[in-house]
Amino acid sequence: MSVQRILRERFCHQRLPDRPVGLESQYKHLLELLRRTAVHGESNSVLIVGPRGAGKTMLLRCALRELLELQEVKQNVLQVHLSGLLQTDDRIALKEITRQLHLENVVGDKVFGSFAENLVFLLEALKRGDKSSSRPVFFILEEFDLFAHHKNQTLLYNLLDVSQSAQAPVAVVGLTCRLDVLELLEKRVKSRFSHRQIHLLSCMSFCQYLDAFRSELALPDDFPDSKFSQEWNLNVSELCEEKSVQEILQKHFNSCKDFRSLHLLLLLALTRVSVSNPTLRAVDILEASRMSSADSKANILHGLSVLELCLIIAMKHLNDIYEGEPFNFQMVHNEFKKFIQRKSHSIHNFEKPVVIKAFEHLLQLELIRPVDGGVCKVQREYQLMRLMLDHTQVMEALQRYPQCPTDVKQWAISAFG
Amino acid sequence: MELRTTNICMKNFKSRLPDVTFYSRESEAACGPRGSVVGFSGSVSEKMLSGLHYPGCPEARLRSLREKLPCREVQAGTLLAIMGEPEQYCYPSIFIYGHRATGKSHVILTLLKELELPHAAVSCVECVSAGLLFEQTLLALFGADSAALLPRLPSLSDFVRVYRQVCAQQPAKQTRYIVLERAELLRDMEANLLPGLLRLQELVDDNVAVILLSEIVWDKFRPNTGCFEPLLLHFPDYTKAELLQILSLDSNPSYTPELYSSYINILLGVFYSVCRDLRELRHLAALNFSKFCEPLEKGEAKEGNTHKLWRNIEPHLKRAMQTVYLREVSSVQWGQQQMDEKEATALRGLSALAHVELPYYSKFLLIAAYLASYNPARTDRRFFVKHHGKMKKTSFLKKHEKTSNHLLGPKPFPLDRLLAIFYSVVDSRVAPTASVFSQISSLVTLQLLTQVGHDDQLDTPKYKCAVSLDFILAISRTVSFDIVRYLYDFI
């Protein structure tokens, strides 16, 4: 279905909207900055800071898209895209810059004394024919904070140095999710940075969120089947009015406002739309919400065997009695044995090795963790562990556990032993 | 691995699955309130809609898919819906979690193979370094030539570069899938690998989706500064009824399916409260079926006589829990033991140290070491000195259970204390010769004692006793020494 195709491109492939929503002032600021570098030859540096999913990359790409509509910009400007995740070393970064500027042949087999020499050489090579001015270059650094962890921060130092000196018009744009990114920079790097930051801290209200929901689901005007798209858009508007849908969206808005989580929710709802079921209904949104906010640990606890569940309850009791001090297997086994002897009718008295195997399964699931990271000098039965679940999670899991024996439940609820 | 018995038992099964509508209702009844946790509640018609349908796929293929994925229809349907049509984009990363043997790899790989979608299946256990992961992925997606383009010791940057290069020549007409099993091991590799793979679609600008399979929840994967959150999908554990259904598919054709079902019922009755892992249960079922059928073959009982068959097999299964289930004994040994039929011979497990024969003085050294580890030093006088007088009552008050040394573990003791206790415990006079000291070293080699502290502390080495109470009781019985009388915790 082509509606799936269009919407999936929007949700999964992060297709750029026509204009960034709710970020007008930041967009204007960024566009102006980049235009000054591209057209007027001014060097600039800026950091775009915002939490994950706030729209930093989207903002930058929209700005670049608009700028590249100008003919002179398209012909002159070069772009170098670096990512902190990929270029983990300054050497690798330099090779990538060389590659993206298509200067491998020019560099050839030259050996450079330092990073700075290399970079200056590359920028010299970009000078246009009349040798008076060099082509403007945009350096875009995604995951900027990871570059700050390189040795001596050479790449950052040199790029920002070039942007301060009048050698060539460069724009250094960094995108990062850390608000304290300036603390990570060395003094000499920080002083060369222009301290221009664009913050994308979302201050959407719930009404704007609802509008975003509606516009993200709306089909564009150039959709081939106009009757279908009208019906679809009408359906979406009706959905926005429904109280149940609004409640769900309020819940999501309260926990996470950004577009990425909205896209995830909408994609899950979209998967329930098919040829036999061509409209989106409130129950689809409800299902999608439930799927996206399921508690993973509760799901895992649901699948444990009864013996493993008893061990977890024993650990919970130990935590309650000794206020969270670490325990070892012998203590847990002791509690379990007390339960078997005094209160249990349905649980068989399992041999110690069988109980150890169940304990080790819990260790593999990382529901319990050794305190000192697993130093092996201690016998495994005496190694101190901590439970990675808290009281309420255990009790909730117990409520949902299928066919839980009553004596186990009673033991869990009882205060002592 | 012995457990991968996928091919062995699936030889002769016939498709006895009921048709879709009936099955959906049955599974909903079996699911019960659990449906709310997973998020698949709703009327029967809802379930049918979320069942398997895939546009452009012939009905026969869908039917064969359903047969290959028993009890996993709902999950397969959700996955297919998320994957969407091949030409459309899929969500960049999907994280599938669930207990082991809940069918995660099986479902996703069967779907990808049957629907002939381009994919690369890599197990992170095999990838000691990230380079192996990249090589295998490129090999599966683009062929050997592209894998050869990777430099030695490739980084994620090289991988993305080569991928972009090859992809420019072969643009994606269909979504490419990269399936990574045991994804929890990615956390221990380079720090940029996991966040990079989660956003691979964006980095290479291609229609690719990364699917991570793991039994550990996503909360433990998240890097410190966050990352691109994948779509989380849970594969719930099988209910008892579903386990029965799946295990019954392995039935031997020479017996009726009802007999096999009753056998599986008995097996689940013994093992279900301990273990719900499908692979373990299949392994146990395969090993013990011949023993179950023994009375039938000998003519002692008929198929309907379930009580007699149960009486025959139940102690056998209980013994299996202590040996084969714990891997104390290999399945070959187990099979041989069944054929020999010597009930009297106890099976020698791997960790049963009872077959270690120690010399006389070594036994006493071990007993002395146990007493030194588990008795506090101040009580030595009371236990081992002949005329100690009365010990004050206060120090013998019932201690808080937690401080019992048997719960906290053995304490280290110096060599002198060990020898002092040894000389008082051994009834005959022993000269402190080198042979006694060398026996201590051999006990350390046998790992019955552990040496604590540095190797260069030659004058006062410290040791700890590393045996369990049951073992030391057995040893002291052989030398007729009543150790319980000397243990502080059992006063």
GROMACS .gro file of N, CA and C in nm, chain A residues 305-306 350, chain B residues 238-248 260-278 280-282 284-285 288 310 313-314 317 321:
model
  132
  305SER      N    1   1.104  -2.029   3.586
  305SER     CA    2   1.041  -2.148   3.643
  305SER      C    3   1.009  -2.122   3.790
  306VAL      N    4   0.930  -2.211   3.848
  306VAL     CA    5   0.884  -2.189   3.985
  306VAL      C    6   1.002  -2.187   4.082
  350PHE      N    7   1.430  -2.975   4.629
  350PHE     CA    8   1.527  -3.004   4.525
  350PHE      C    9   1.666  -3.016   4.582
  655TYR      N   10   0.686  -2.005   2.638
  655TYR     CA   11   0.576  -2.096   2.604
  655TYR      C   12   0.501  -2.134   2.731
  656THR      N   13   0.369  -2.148   2.719
  656THR     CA   14   0.292  -2.200   2.832
  656THR      C   15   0.310  -2.350   2.836
  657LYS      N   16   0.258  -2.411   2.943
  657LYS     CA   17   0.274  -2.555   2.957
  657LYS      C   18   0.204  -2.628   2.842
  658ALA      N   19   0.088  -2.577   2.803
  658ALA     CA   20   0.015  -2.640   2.694
  658ALA      C   21   0.092  -2.629   2.563
  659GLU      N   22   0.153  -2.512   2.542
  659GLU     CA   23   0.229  -2.496   2.418
  659GLU      C   24   0.352  -2.585   2.416
  660LEU      N   25   0.417  -2.598   2.533
  660LEU     CA   26   0.532  -2.687   2.540
  660LEU      C   27   0.490  -2.829   2.507
  661LEU      N   28   0.375  -2.869   2.562
  661LEU     CA   29   0.325  -3.004   2.535
  661LEU      C   30   0.303  -3.022   2.385
  662GLN      N   31   0.245  -2.918   2.324
  662GLN     CA   32   0.215  -2.927   2.181
  662GLN      C   33   0.342  -2.940   2.100
  663ILE      N   34   0.442  -2.857   2.133
  663ILE     CA   35   0.564  -2.859   2.053
  663ILE      C   36   0.642  -2.988   2.075
  664LEU      N   37   0.651  -3.031   2.201
  664LEU     CA   38   0.727  -3.152   2.228
  664LEU      C   39   0.661  -3.274   2.167
  665SER      N   40   0.527  -3.272   2.157
  665SER     CA   41   0.459  -3.386   2.098
  665SER      C   42   0.487  -3.400   1.950
  677TYR      N   43   0.284  -4.079   2.337
  677TYR     CA   44   0.393  -3.982   2.348
  677TYR      C   45   0.347  -3.860   2.428
  678SER      N   46   0.223  -3.818   2.403
  678SER     CA   47   0.173  -3.703   2.480
  678SER      C   48   0.169  -3.733   2.627
  679SER      N   49   0.128  -3.854   2.662
  679SER     CA   50   0.122  -3.886   2.805
  679SER      C   51   0.263  -3.891   2.863
  680TYR      N   52   0.358  -3.938   2.782
  680TYR     CA   53   0.498  -3.939   2.827
  680TYR      C   54   0.546  -3.797   2.851
  681ILE      N   55   0.515  -3.706   2.757
  681ILE     CA   56   0.557  -3.568   2.773
  681ILE      C   57   0.491  -3.506   2.896
  682ASN      N   58   0.366  -3.544   2.919
  682ASN     CA   59   0.298  -3.493   3.038
  682ASN      C   60   0.371  -3.531   3.165
  683ILE      N   61   0.413  -3.657   3.170
  683ILE     CA   62   0.486  -3.704   3.289
  683ILE      C   63   0.619  -3.628   3.300
  684LEU      N   64   0.686  -3.613   3.186
  684LEU     CA   65   0.814  -3.542   3.188
  684LEU      C   66   0.797  -3.399   3.238
  685LEU      N   67   0.695  -3.332   3.187
  685LEU     CA   68   0.671  -3.194   3.230
  685LEU      C   69   0.634  -3.189   3.376
  686GLY      N   70   0.562  -3.290   3.422
  686GLY     CA   71   0.526  -3.293   3.563
  686GLY      C   72   0.648  -3.295   3.652
  687VAL      N   73   0.753  -3.364   3.608
  687VAL     CA   74   0.874  -3.370   3.690
  687VAL      C   75   0.959  -3.245   3.672
  688PHE      N   76   0.974  -3.199   3.547
  688PHE     CA   77   1.073  -3.095   3.519
  688PHE      C   78   1.018  -2.955   3.505
  689TYR      N   79   0.888  -2.939   3.492
  689TYR     CA   80   0.839  -2.806   3.458
  689TYR      C   81   0.868  -2.702   3.566
  690SER      N   82   0.862  -2.746   3.693
  690SER     CA   83   0.884  -2.645   3.797
  690SER      C   84   1.031  -2.607   3.809
  691VAL      N   85   1.118  -2.680   3.742
  691VAL     CA   86   1.261  -2.651   3.752
  691VAL      C   87   1.311  -2.579   3.627
  692CYS      N   88   1.262  -2.622   3.514
  692CYS     CA   89   1.323  -2.575   3.390
  692CYS      C   90   1.215  -2.562   3.284
  693ARG      N   91   1.216  -2.448   3.212
  693ARG     CA   92   1.116  -2.434   3.105
  693ARG      C   93   1.181  -2.419   2.970
  694ASP      N   94   1.309  -2.448   2.965
  694ASP     CA   95   1.385  -2.431   2.843
  694ASP      C   96   1.349  -2.542   2.746
  695LEU      N   97   1.300  -2.506   2.629
  695LEU     CA   98   1.250  -2.605   2.534
  695LEU      C   99   1.360  -2.701   2.490
  697GLU      N  100   1.632  -2.801   2.653
  697GLU     CA  101   1.664  -2.897   2.758
  697GLU      C  102   1.557  -3.004   2.765
  698LEU      N  103   1.432  -2.961   2.756
  698LEU     CA  104   1.323  -3.057   2.768
  698LEU      C  105   1.323  -3.154   2.651
  699ARG      N  106   1.353  -3.104   2.532
  699ARG     CA  107   1.357  -3.194   2.416
  699ARG      C  108   1.468  -3.297   2.433
  701LEU      N  109   1.598  -3.407   2.715
  701LEU     CA  110   1.559  -3.506   2.816
  701LEU      C  111   1.455  -3.602   2.762
  702ALA      N  112   1.361  -3.548   2.685
  702ALA     CA  113   1.256  -3.635   2.629
  702ALA      C  114   1.317  -3.739   2.537
  705ASN      N  115   1.510  -4.020   2.738
  705ASN     CA  116   1.443  -4.112   2.830
  705ASN      C  117   1.329  -4.189   2.769
  727TRP      N  118   0.396  -4.487   3.445
  727TRP     CA  119   0.441  -4.375   3.528
  727TRP      C  120   0.530  -4.425   3.641
  730ILE      N  121   0.878  -4.500   3.508
  730ILE     CA  122   0.965  -4.395   3.456
  730ILE      C  123   0.998  -4.288   3.560
  731GLU      N  124   0.910  -4.271   3.660
  731GLU     CA  125   0.928  -4.154   3.747
  731GLU      C  126   1.060  -4.154   3.825
  734LEU      N  127   1.336  -4.054   3.593
  734LEU     CA  128   1.341  -3.912   3.562
  734LEU      C  129   1.399  -3.833   3.678
  738MET      N  130   1.732  -3.592   3.675
  738MET     CA  131   1.745  -3.453   3.718
  738MET      C  132   1.876  -3.431   3.792
   0.00000   0.00000   0.00000
